Structure formats: C-alpha cells, structure tokens
Coordinates of C-alpha atoms and ligand atoms in Angstrom, one line a residue:
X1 CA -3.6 -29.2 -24.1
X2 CA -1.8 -25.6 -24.1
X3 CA -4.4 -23.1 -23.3
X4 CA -4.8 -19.8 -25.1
X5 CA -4.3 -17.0 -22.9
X6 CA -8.2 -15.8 -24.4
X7 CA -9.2 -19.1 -23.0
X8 CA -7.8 -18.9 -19.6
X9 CA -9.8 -15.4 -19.8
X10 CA -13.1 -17.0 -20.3
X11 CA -12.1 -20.0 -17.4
X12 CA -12.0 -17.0 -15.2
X13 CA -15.5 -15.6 -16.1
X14 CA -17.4 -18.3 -14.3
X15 CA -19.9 -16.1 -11.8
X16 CA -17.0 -16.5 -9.4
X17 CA -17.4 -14.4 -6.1
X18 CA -15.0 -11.5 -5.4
X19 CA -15.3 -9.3 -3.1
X20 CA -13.3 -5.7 -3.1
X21 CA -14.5 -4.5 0.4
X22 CA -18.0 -4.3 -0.2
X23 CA -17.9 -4.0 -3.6
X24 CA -18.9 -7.6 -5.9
X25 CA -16.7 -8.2 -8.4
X26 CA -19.0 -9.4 -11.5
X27 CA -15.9 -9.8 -14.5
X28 CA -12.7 -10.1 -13.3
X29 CA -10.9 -9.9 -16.0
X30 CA -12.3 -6.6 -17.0
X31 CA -12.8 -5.0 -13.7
X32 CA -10.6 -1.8 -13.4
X33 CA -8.5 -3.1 -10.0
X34 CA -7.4 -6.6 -12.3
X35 CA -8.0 -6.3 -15.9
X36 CA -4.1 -5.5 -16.2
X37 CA -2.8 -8.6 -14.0
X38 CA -5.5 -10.7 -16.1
X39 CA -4.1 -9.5 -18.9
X40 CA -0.5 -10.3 -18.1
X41 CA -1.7 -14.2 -17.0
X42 CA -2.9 -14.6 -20.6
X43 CA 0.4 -13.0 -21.6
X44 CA 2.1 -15.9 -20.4
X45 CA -0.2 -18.6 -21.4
X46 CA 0.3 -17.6 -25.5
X47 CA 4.2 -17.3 -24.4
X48 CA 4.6 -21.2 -22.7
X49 CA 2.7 -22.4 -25.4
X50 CA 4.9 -20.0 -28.5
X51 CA 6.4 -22.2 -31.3
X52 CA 9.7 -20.4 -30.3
X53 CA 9.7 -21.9 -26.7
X54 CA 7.9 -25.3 -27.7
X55 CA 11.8 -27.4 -27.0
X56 CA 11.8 -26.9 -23.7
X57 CA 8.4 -25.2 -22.6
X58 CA 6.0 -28.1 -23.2
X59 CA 6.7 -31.8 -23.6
X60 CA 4.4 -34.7 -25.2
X61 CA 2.6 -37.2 -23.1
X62 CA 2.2 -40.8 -23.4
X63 CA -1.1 -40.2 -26.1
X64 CA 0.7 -37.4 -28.1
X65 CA -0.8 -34.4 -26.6
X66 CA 1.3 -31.5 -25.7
X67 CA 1.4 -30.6 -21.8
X68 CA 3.2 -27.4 -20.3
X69 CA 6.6 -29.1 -18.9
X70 CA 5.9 -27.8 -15.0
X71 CA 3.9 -30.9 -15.4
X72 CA 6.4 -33.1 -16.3
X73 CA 7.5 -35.8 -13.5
X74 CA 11.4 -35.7 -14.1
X75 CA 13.2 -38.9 -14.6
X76 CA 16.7 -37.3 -15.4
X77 CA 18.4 -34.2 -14.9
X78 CA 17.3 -33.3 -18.4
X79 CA 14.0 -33.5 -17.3
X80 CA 14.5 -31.4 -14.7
X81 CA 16.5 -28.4 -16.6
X82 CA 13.1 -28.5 -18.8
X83 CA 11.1 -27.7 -16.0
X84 CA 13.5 -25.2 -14.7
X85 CA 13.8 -23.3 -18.1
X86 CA 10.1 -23.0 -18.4
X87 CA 9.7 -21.5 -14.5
X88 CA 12.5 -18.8 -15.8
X89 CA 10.5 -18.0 -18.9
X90 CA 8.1 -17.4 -16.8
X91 CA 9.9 -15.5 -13.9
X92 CA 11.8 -13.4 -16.5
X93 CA 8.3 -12.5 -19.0
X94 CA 6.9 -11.2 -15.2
X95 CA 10.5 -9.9 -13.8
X96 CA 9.5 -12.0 -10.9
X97 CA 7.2 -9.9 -9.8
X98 CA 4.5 -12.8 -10.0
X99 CA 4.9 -15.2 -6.9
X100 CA 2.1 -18.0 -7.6
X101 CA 2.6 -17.8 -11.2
X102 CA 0.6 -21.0 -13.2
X103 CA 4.0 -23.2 -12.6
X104 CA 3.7 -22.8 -8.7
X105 CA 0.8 -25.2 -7.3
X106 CA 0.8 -27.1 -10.8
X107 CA 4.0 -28.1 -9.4
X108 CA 3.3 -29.4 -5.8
X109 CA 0.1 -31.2 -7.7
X110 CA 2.8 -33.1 -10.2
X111 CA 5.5 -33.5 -7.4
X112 CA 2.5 -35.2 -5.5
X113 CA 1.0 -37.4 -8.1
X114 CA 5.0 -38.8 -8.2
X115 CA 4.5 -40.2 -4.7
X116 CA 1.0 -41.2 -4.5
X117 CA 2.0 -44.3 -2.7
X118 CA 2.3 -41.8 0.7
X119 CA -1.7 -40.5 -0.3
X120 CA -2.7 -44.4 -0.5
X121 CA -0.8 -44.9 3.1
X122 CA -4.6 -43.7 4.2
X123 CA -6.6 -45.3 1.6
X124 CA -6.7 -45.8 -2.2
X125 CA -8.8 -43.6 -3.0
X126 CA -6.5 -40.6 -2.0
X127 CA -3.6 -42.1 -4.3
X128 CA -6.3 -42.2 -6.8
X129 CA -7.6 -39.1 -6.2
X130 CA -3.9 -37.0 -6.7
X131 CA -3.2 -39.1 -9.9
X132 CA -6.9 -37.9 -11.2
X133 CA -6.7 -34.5 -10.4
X134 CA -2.9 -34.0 -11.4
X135 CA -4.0 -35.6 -15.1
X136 CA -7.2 -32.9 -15.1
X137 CA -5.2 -30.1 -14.3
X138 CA -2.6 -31.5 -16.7
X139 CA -5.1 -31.4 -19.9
X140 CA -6.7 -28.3 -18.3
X141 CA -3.7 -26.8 -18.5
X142 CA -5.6 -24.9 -15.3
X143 CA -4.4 -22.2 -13.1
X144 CA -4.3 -23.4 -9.3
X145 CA -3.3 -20.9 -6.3
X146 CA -3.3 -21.9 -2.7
X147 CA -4.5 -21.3 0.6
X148 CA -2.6 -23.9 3.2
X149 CA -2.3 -21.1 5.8
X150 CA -5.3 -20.9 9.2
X151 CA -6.0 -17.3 9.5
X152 CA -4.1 -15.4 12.9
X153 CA -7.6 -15.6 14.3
X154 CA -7.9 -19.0 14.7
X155 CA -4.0 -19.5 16.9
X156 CA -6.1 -19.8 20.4
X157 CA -8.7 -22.6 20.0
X158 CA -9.7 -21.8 24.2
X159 CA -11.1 -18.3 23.1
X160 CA -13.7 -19.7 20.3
X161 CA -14.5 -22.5 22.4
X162 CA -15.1 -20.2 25.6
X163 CA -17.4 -18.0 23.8
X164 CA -19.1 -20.9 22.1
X165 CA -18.2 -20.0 18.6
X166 CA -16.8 -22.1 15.6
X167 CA -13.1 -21.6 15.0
X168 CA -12.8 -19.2 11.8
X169 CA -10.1 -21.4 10.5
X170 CA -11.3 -24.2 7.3
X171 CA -12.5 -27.7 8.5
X172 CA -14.9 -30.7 7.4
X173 CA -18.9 -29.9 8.8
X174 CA -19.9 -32.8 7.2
X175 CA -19.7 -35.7 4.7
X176 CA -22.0 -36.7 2.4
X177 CA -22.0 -39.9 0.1
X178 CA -20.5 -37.8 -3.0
X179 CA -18.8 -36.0 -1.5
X180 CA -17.9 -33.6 2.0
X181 CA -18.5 -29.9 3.0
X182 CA -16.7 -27.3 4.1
X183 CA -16.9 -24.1 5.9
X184 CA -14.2 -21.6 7.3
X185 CA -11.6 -19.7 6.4
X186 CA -7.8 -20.3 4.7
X187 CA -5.2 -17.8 3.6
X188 CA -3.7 -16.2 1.7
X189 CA -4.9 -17.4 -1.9
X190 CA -2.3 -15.5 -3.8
X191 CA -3.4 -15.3 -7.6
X192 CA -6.5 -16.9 -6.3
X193 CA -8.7 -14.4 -8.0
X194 CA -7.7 -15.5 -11.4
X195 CA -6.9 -19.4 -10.7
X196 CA -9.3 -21.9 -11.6
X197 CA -8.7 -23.8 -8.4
X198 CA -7.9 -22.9 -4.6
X199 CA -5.7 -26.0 -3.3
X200 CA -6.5 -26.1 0.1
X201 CA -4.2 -27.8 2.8
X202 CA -1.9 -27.4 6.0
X203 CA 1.6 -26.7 5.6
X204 CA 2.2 -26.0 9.3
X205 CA 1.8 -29.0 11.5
X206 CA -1.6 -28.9 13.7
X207 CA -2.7 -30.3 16.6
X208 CA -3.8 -34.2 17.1
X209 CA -7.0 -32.8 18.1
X210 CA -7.7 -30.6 15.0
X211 CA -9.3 -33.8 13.2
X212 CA -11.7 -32.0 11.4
X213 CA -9.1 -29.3 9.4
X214 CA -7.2 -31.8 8.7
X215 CA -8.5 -31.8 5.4
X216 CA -6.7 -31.4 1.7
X217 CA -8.8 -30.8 -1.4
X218 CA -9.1 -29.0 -4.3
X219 CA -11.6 -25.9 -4.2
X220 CA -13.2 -24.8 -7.4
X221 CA -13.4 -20.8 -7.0
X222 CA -16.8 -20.9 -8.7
X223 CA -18.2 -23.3 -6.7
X224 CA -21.4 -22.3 -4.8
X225 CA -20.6 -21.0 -1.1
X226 CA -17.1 -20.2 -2.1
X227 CA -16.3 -16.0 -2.3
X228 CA -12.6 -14.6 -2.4
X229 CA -11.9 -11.7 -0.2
X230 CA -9.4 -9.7 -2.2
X231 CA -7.1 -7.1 -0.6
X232 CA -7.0 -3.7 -2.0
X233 CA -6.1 -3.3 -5.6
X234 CA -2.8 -1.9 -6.2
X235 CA -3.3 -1.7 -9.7
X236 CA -6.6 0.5 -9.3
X237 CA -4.6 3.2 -8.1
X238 CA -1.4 3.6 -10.2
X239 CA -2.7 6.5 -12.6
X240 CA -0.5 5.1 -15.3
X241 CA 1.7 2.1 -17.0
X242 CA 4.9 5.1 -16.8
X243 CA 4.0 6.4 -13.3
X244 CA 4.4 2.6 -11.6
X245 CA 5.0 -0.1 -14.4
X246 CA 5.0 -2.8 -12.2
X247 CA 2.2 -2.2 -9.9
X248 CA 0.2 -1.6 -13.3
X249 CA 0.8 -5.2 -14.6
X250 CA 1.9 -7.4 -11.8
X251 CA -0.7 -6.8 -9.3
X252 CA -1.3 -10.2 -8.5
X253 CA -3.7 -10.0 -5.4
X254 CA -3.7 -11.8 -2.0
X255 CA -7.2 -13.2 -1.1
X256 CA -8.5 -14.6 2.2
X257 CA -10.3 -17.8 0.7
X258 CA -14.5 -17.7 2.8
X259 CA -16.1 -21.2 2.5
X260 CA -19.7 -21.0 3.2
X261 CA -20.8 -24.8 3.1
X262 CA -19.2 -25.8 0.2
X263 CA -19.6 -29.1 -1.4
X264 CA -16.4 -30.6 -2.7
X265 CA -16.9 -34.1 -4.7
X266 CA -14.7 -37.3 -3.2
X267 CA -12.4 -37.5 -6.4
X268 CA -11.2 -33.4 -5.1
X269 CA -10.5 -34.7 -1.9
X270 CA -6.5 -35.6 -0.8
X271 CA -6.3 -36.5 2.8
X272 CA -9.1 -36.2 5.3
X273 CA -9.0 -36.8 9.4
X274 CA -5.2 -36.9 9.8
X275 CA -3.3 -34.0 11.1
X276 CA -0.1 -35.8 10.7
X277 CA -1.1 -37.0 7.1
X278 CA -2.1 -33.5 5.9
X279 CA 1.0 -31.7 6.6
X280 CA 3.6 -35.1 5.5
X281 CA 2.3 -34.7 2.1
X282 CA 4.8 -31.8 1.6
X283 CA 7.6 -33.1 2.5
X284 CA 7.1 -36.9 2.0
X285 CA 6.7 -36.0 -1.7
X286 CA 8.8 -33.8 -3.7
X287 CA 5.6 -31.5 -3.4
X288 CA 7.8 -28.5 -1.4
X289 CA 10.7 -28.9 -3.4
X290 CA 9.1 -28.5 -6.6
X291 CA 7.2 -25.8 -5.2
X292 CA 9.7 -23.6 -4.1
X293 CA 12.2 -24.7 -7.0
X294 CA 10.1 -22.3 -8.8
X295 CA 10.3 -19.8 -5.9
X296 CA 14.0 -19.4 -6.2
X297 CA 14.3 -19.5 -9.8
X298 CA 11.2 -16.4 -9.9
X299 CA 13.1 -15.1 -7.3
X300 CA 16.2 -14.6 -9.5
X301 CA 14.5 -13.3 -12.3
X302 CA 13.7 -10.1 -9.9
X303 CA 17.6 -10.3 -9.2
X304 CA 18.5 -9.5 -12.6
X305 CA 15.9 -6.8 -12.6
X306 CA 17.3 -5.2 -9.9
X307 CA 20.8 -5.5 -10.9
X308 CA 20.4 -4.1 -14.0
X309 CA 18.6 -1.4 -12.6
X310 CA 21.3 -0.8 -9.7
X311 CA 23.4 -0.2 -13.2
X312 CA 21.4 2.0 -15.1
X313 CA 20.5 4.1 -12.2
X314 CA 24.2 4.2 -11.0
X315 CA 25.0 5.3 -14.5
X316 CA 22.6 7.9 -15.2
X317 CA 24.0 10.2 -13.0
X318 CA 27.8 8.9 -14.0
X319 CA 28.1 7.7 -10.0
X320 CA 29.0 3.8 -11.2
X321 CA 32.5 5.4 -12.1
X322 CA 32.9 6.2 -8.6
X323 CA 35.4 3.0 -7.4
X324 CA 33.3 2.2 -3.8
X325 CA 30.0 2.6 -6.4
X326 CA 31.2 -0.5 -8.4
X327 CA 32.1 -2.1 -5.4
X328 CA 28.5 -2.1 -4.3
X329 CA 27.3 -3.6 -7.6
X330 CA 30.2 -6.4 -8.1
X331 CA 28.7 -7.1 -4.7
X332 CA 25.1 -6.9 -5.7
X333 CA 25.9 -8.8 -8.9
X334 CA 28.2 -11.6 -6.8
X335 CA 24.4 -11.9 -5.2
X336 CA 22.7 -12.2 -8.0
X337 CA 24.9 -15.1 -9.5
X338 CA 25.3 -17.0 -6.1
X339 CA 21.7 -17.6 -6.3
X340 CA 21.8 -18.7 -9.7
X341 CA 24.7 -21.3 -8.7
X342 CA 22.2 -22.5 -6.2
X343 CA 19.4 -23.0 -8.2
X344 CA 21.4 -24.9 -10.5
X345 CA 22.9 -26.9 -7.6
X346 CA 19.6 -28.4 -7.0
X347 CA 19.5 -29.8 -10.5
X348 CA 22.9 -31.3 -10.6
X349 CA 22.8 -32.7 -6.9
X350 CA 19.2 -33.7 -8.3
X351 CA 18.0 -36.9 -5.5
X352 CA 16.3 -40.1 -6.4
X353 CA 13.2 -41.0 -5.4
X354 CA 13.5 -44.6 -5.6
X355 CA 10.6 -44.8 -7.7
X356 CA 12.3 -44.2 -11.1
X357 CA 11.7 -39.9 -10.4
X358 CA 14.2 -37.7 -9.5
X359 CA 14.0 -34.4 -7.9
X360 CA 15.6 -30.9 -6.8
X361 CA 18.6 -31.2 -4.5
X362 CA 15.9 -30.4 -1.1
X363 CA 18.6 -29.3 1.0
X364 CA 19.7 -26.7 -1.6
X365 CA 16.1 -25.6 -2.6
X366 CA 15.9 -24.9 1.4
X367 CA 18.9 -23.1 1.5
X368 CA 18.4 -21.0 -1.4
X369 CA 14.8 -20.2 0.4
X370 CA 16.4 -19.6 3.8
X371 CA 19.0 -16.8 1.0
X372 CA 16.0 -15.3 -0.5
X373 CA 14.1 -14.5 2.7
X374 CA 17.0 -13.1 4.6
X375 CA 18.6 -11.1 1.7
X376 CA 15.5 -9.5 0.0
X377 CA 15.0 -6.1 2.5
X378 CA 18.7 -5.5 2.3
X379 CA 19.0 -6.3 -1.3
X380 CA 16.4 -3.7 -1.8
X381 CA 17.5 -1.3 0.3
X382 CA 21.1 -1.4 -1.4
X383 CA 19.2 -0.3 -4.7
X384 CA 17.1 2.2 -2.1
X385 CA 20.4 3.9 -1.4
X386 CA 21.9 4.1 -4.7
X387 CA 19.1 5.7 -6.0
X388 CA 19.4 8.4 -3.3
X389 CA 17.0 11.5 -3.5
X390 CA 16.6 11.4 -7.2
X391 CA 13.1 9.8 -6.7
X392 CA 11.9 12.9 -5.0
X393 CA 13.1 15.2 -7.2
X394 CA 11.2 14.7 -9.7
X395 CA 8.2 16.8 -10.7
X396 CA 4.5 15.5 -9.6
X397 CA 4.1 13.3 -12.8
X398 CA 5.3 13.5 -16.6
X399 CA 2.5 15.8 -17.1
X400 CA 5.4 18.6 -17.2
X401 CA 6.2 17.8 -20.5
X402 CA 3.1 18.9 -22.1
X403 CA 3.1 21.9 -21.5
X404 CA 6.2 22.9 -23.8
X405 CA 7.6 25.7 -21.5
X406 CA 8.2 23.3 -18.9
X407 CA 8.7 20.8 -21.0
X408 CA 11.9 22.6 -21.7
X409 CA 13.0 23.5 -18.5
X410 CA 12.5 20.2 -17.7
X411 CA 14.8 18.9 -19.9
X412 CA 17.3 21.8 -19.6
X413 CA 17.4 21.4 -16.0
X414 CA 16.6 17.8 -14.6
X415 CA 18.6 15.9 -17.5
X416 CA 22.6 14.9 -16.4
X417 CA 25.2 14.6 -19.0
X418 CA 24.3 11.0 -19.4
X419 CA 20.4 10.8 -19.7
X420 CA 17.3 13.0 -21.0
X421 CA 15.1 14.0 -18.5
X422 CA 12.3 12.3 -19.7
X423 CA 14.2 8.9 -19.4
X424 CA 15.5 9.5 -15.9
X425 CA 12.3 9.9 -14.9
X426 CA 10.6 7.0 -16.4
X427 CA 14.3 5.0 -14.5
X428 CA 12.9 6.3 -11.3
X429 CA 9.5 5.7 -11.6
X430 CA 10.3 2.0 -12.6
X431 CA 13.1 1.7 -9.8
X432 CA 10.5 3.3 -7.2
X433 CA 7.7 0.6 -8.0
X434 CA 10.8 -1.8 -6.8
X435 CA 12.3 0.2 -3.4
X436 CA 8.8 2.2 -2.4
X437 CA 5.5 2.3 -3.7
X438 CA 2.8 0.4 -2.1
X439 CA 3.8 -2.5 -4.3
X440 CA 6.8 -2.5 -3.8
X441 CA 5.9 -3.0 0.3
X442 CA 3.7 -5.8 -0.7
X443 CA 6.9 -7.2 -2.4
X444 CA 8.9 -6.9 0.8
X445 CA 6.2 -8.7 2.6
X446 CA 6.2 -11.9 0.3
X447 CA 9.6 -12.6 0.2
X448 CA 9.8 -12.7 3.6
X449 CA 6.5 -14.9 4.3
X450 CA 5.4 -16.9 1.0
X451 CA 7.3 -19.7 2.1
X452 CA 5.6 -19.3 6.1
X453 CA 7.7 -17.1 8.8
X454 CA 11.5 -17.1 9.0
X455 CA 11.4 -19.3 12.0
X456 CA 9.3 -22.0 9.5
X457 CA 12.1 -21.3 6.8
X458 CA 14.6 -22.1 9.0
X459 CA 13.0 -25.1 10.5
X460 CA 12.8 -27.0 7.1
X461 CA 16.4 -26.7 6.8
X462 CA 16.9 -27.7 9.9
X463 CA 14.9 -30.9 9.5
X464 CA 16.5 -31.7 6.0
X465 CA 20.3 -31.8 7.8
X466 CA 21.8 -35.0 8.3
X467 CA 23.5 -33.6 11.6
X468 CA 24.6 -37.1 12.0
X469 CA 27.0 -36.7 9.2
X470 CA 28.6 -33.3 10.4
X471 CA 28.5 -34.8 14.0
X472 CA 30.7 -37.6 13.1
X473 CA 33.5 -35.0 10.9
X474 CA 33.9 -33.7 14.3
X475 CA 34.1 -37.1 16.2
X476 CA 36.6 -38.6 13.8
X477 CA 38.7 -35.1 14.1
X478 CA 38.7 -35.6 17.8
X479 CA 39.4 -39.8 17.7
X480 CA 42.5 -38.7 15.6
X481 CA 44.5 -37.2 18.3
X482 CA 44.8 -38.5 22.0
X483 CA 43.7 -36.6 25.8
X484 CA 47.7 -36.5 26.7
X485 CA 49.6 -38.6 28.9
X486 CA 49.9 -36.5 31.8
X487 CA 46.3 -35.6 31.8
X488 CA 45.0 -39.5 31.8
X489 CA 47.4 -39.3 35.2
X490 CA 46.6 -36.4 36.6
X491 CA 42.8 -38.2 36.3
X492 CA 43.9 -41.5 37.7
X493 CA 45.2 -39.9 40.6
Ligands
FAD501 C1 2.1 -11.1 0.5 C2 1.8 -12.5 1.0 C3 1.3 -13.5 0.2 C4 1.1 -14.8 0.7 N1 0.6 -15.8 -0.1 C5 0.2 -17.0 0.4 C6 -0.4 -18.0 -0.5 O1 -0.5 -17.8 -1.7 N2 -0.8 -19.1 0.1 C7 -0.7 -19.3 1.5 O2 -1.1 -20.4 1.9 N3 -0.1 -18.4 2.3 C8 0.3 -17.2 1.7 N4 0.9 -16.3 2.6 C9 0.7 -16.5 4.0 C10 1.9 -16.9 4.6 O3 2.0 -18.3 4.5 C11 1.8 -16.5 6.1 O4 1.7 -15.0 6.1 C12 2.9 -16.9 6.8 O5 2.8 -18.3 7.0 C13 3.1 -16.3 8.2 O6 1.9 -16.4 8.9 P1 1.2 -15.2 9.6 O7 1.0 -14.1 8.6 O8 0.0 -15.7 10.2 O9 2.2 -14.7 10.7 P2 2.4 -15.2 12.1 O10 2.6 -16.7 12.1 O11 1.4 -14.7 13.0 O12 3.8 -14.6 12.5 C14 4.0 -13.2 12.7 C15 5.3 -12.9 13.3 O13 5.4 -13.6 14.6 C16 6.6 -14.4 14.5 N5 6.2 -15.7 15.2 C17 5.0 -16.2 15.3 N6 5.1 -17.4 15.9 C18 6.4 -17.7 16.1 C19 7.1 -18.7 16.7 N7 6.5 -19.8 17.2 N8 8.5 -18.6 16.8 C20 9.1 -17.6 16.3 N9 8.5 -16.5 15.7 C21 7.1 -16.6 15.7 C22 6.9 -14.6 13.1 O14 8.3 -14.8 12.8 C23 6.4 -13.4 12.4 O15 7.4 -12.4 12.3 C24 1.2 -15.0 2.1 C25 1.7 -14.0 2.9 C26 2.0 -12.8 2.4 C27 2.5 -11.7 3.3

C-alpha cells in the first residue's frame, strides 16, 4: 500500500505521549510547535505515491500491490538507482533539511530482512521476526525513526551501581511468555514524534556484561508506558513562513525515547542477550549502508540549496562578478558535484551479497559520510561569509512595508541595482534559517553527529579498508628494487 499523507495524519493521532517540557502533547499533528513539520510528512507521502513519480518511486511486489521503492531489496544496479531516485525526491521536496525522513529506518529494516540468515545465527525466530516486521512496515507503508544511542548518563556503569540505582540507559526487566518488557531510556528519536514506530537498538558496541540492553525491537510510540520527550519546538517560535522558511516547515524534532515498563510482543523483538549480536546487525547486513545511502544523497539535496543560494545571494548585490567571488562558488559548486560523484559511486561499484542482493559500494557510502561530517560547518560558513552583514541590515521584520511611508523608503533605500528590497529580504531571511537561526544550529549539530561522533565516523571507514591490499602496493614497490651492494657488505662486515 502507498499511504495518503491524511492517513499517515490519522496513524499519528493514536493517544501517543509527548511531552514539551511539562506540557502533554494531546494532537500532534495539530499542536502549534508541529502542525507544520506534520504537515510537510504528509507532503511527501501524496508526492512518493504521485502518478508523475510512480516509474521509479514505488515498485510492485510479488501479489501486485504497490510498495514505496525504499523497500525494495535490490538485485541489480537498476534496482538500486530506483531506490536512490526516490531518497532524492525526497531530499530535494524537504531541501534536506529532513534527516530521518520515512526512507531512513524503512531502509535499515529492508537492508535487514536481506540478511536474515545473520538474525537466525541466534535463533529462528529473530530471522523470522525481521522478515515479519519488514513485510508489515512494507504494506504499512509506516513511518519508523530510531533511537540506537544510550543517553551520556548512562557512560559510567560504577556510579549507578555505587548509589544503588538502575542505569538510565534502555534494557530487558523481564520476559514474559508473549512477549518481554522494557524500561529506560534511548536517544535521540529524531522524527520520533510523528513515526509510527521507535526502532530501538545499539549501534555502538557495549560491554559483554551489558546482557540485558542488548536488546533490538521495534517500539510502538502509542504503546502504553512509552512517552517521547521532545526538545524545544523550533517551529513554535518562528513568527512567520517569510521570517524563517525552513524552521517553519522542517522542524523535525529530536526526542529522548522514556520506556516505563513497556510490553513489546516476541514477533517485535530482533536480537535479545547478545551484546556482540546487537551491534553486528549493522554492519553484517547492508542495514548501515542503506541507511546512510540515504544520508548522503539528503545530504546533497541541502548542497544544491545552498549553492544556489551562495548564487543568488552573491548576485543580488552584483558581488558574483567579482573574479575571487566566483572562485569561491566554482569551489563551492566543485563540492557540491564531488558528492554527487560519490553517491553515484556507490551504485556503480554496487557489492554482492552472495545471496542474489546487491548493495551500496560500503566503502564509498562511508567515505561520503566521513565528507559530509567534516565539510558541513565550513561549507556553511562559506555561505556565512558571502552573505556578509546584509542579514543585519535589515529592518526588524517585513512589517516595514505596511506602513506605505516606509514601505517606500524601504524600497528606495535597501534595494541594489539588481534586486527589490522586498526580495532581498525574503533571500536573507531564507539564507539565515541555513547559516544562523536556532535551526540552523540544530543543523550544524546533525551533520556532525547523526551518524555517531566523528571518531565513530571514522572508525567505520577504518574497519571497511582492506589495509591488506594497500600494504601489499607498498611491499611489491619495495620487492621491485634491491638494498644495494655495498650496503649488504657494509652489513656482513
Ligand atoms: C540533532 C541530532 C539528532 C540525532 N538523531 C539521532 C537519531 O535519530 N537516532 C539516534 O539513535 N541518535 C541520534 N543522534 C544521537 C547521536 O547518535 C549522538 O549524539 C552521537 O552518537 C554522539 O553521542 P553523544 O551525543 O552522546 O556524544 P558523546 O559520545 O558524549 O561525544 C561528545 C564529544 O566527545 C567526543 N568523544 C567522546 N568519546 C570519545 C572517544 N572515545 N574518542 C574520541 N572522542 C570522543 C566526541 O567526539 C564528541 O565530540 C542525534 C544527535 C543529534 C545531535
């Protein structure tokens, strides 16, 4: 099924529990700090599913129903350039600004159910249980976000067990025939206040003692004991769609995930009582690939953005004539394109999984996540410096321009040869939400920790090298020439 964007609306009105500080959230998708966001998730639900997009947006499964193509499980490169042309429809209807858009998790679910041999490893019922819940959310067409983080508080173990307190971090509290329960805390459910589902998981790799948090399931947000602590609402406070456009609609909210003795059924439940097990799943699978495919291709979408408005800004004051100007954007735009070559890289050096799937080139999805964390501050801060003070010299708000004496010195005096006043301001105000509002802090925060800490970036593409390959170019180099003659001597003697 392709859901409506009105029916993912109603999904999301469920008696779910949100909390805004104090403050419980009864309708989320009417409530003044989301309605907008909420609004823009059913925006792209009727897009996806759009006759106009239908080639390469959706695909038909084996009974003749149509599914949205991030859950297709790829067997050529055809397959693939589907999926990735439906994450950039996507990325470019939300100008990236929408990290755990509905093809993020849905991903890691398909890329698991590929390789649900590794969930069998530890019982059948695991492979069973991915293949179940991928072909649910599948027909759903449901909206999953993800909490696989343990909150800061729970890094020193010692300290909760000194004081004889439970770890704040998620774990197992007891099992049940039908099912297990939870309690604890996960972050940071991005999108989780309008998902359907909370995946919950461990990408970093724990301890052999932590048994019990070892667990990987799928959270229903309105089941009972579960509440969602949202972070303040950015969108609340812009005072208009032309004062900050993109904090208006793209707001989409980072909650910490509370379990309060939650009952998940067995059939939600993905690995249980392995550490090792409950972090392998992402990389044994094409789970973080797939994942974070999407991640780089989103991530481009806000590249053209910002190019194009590096362009528009340079050229409303007639500063992109200036020849160290376009230096700065041929270098901006040389970014922008690199990142596409990668993204396309990882289709055409697409691997086999020796199962009759294929995937994204991992090495190159890596790398292009190691790009995007490194680049995004400085990338922004280029467009920060072409934009200079013009941000600040504009009046309060575009309330100048009803009152029509000001209107017209408005005009008269804040236009440049090339652009109205009116429509300089509206630039700035759109380039601002990018380089310095609140949102556009928030932005500068994700890019450099959605996919974990640098050092975690790093570490993936460090594990992904096969350093015995580049070892050897160096070995043969060195076998091709001899340690000379009088040297060999010189050591004899
Ligand atoms: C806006 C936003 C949205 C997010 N959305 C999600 C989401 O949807 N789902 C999800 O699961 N998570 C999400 N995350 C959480 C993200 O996964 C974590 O923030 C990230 O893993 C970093 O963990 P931390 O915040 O606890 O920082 P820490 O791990 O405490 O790190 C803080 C700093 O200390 C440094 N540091 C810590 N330990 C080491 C070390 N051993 N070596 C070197 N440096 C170290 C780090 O480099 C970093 O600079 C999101 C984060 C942000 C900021």
């Amino acid at each position: 099924m392709l859901r409506t964007g009105r029916e993912h609306l109603e999904s999301i009105r469920d008696g779910r529990t949100i909390y805004l500080g104090s403050e419980k959230v009864t309708d989320v998708a009417e409530h003044p700090a989301f309605r907008n966001a909420a609004k823009t998730i059913a925006a792209v639900y009727d897009l996806k599913r759009d006759q106009a997009h239908e080639a390469f947006a959706s695909y038909e499964g084996e009974g003749g129903e149509r599914f949205s193509s991030y859950y297709l499980q790829p067997r050529s490169r055809d397959d693939l350039r589907k999926r990735t042309r439906t994450h950039q429809l996507i990325g470019d209807a939300t100008y990236g600004m929408w990290g755990r858009s509905i093809d993020h998790v849905s991903s890691f679910i398909t890329a698991m159910a590929m390789r649900s041999d590794i969930f069998s490893r530890k019982g059948a019922q695991y492979g069973a249980n991915i293949t179940a819940f991928y072909e649910r959310m599948r027909s759903e067409d449901a909206y999953a976000s993800y909490a696989i983080t343990p909150p800061q508080g729970s890094r020193d173990p010692e300290f909760y067990q000194r004081q004889n307190l439970a770890s704040p971090t998620l774990r197992v509290v007891d099992e049940k025939d039908d099912g297990i329960v939870i309690s604890g805390m996960k972050m940071l459910a991005t999108g989780g206040v309008f998902s359907n589902y909370v995946f919950v998981g461990n990408i970093l790799p724990l301890a052999p003692s932590q048994i019990k948090e070892s667990v990987t399931c799928m959270v229903p947000v309105s089941a009972p004991g579960v509440a969602l602590w949202a972070r303040k609402s950015l969108e609340r406070e812009a005072r208009s769609e032309f004062e900050a456009p993109l904090t208006w609609r793209f707001d989409e909210t980072d909650s910490m995930l509370m379990c309060d003795n939650v009952k998940i059924p067995w059939e939600y439940v993905f690995t249980m009582d392995d550490p090792d097990q409950s972090r392998n799943i992402y990389i044994e699978t094409p789970a973080h690939s797939f994942g974070n495919h999407q991640a780089n291709v989103r991530f481009h979408s806000k590249m053209k953005l910002i190019v194009g408005l590096a362009s528009r800004i340079t050229q409303s004051s007639g500063a992109d004539q200036v020849p160290a100007v376009r230096e700065t954007l041929g270098r901006l735009a040389a970014l922008e394109s690199a990142l596409n070559g990668m993204i396309h890289g990882q289709i055409e050096c697409a691997e086999d999984w020796g199962n009759g799937y294929i995937g994204y080139n991992r090495r190159m999805m890596y790398a292009a996540l190691n790009w995007c964390t490194e680049n995004y501050s400085p990338i922004v801060d280029c467009l920060r410096e072409l934009c200079g003070g013009g941000v600040f010299q504009m009046p309060a708000d575009i309330s100048v321009s009803e009152d029509p004496a000001l209107a017209e010195q408005f005009e008269t005096f804040f236009r440049t040869p090339q652009m109205h006043a009116q429509d300089r301001m509206k630039l700035f105000k759109l380039a601002w939400d990018v380089v310095g509002t609140e949102f556009a802090g928030r932005h500068q925060s994700y890019e450099k920790f959605y996919a974990g800490a640098a050092f975690v970036v790093k570490n993936h593409n460090f594990r992904e090298t096969p350093w015995e390959y580049f070892r050897k170019i160096v070995d043969d180099l060195m076998a091709s020439y001899d340690v000379p003659q009088h040297a060999l001597r010189d050591a004899a003697e």
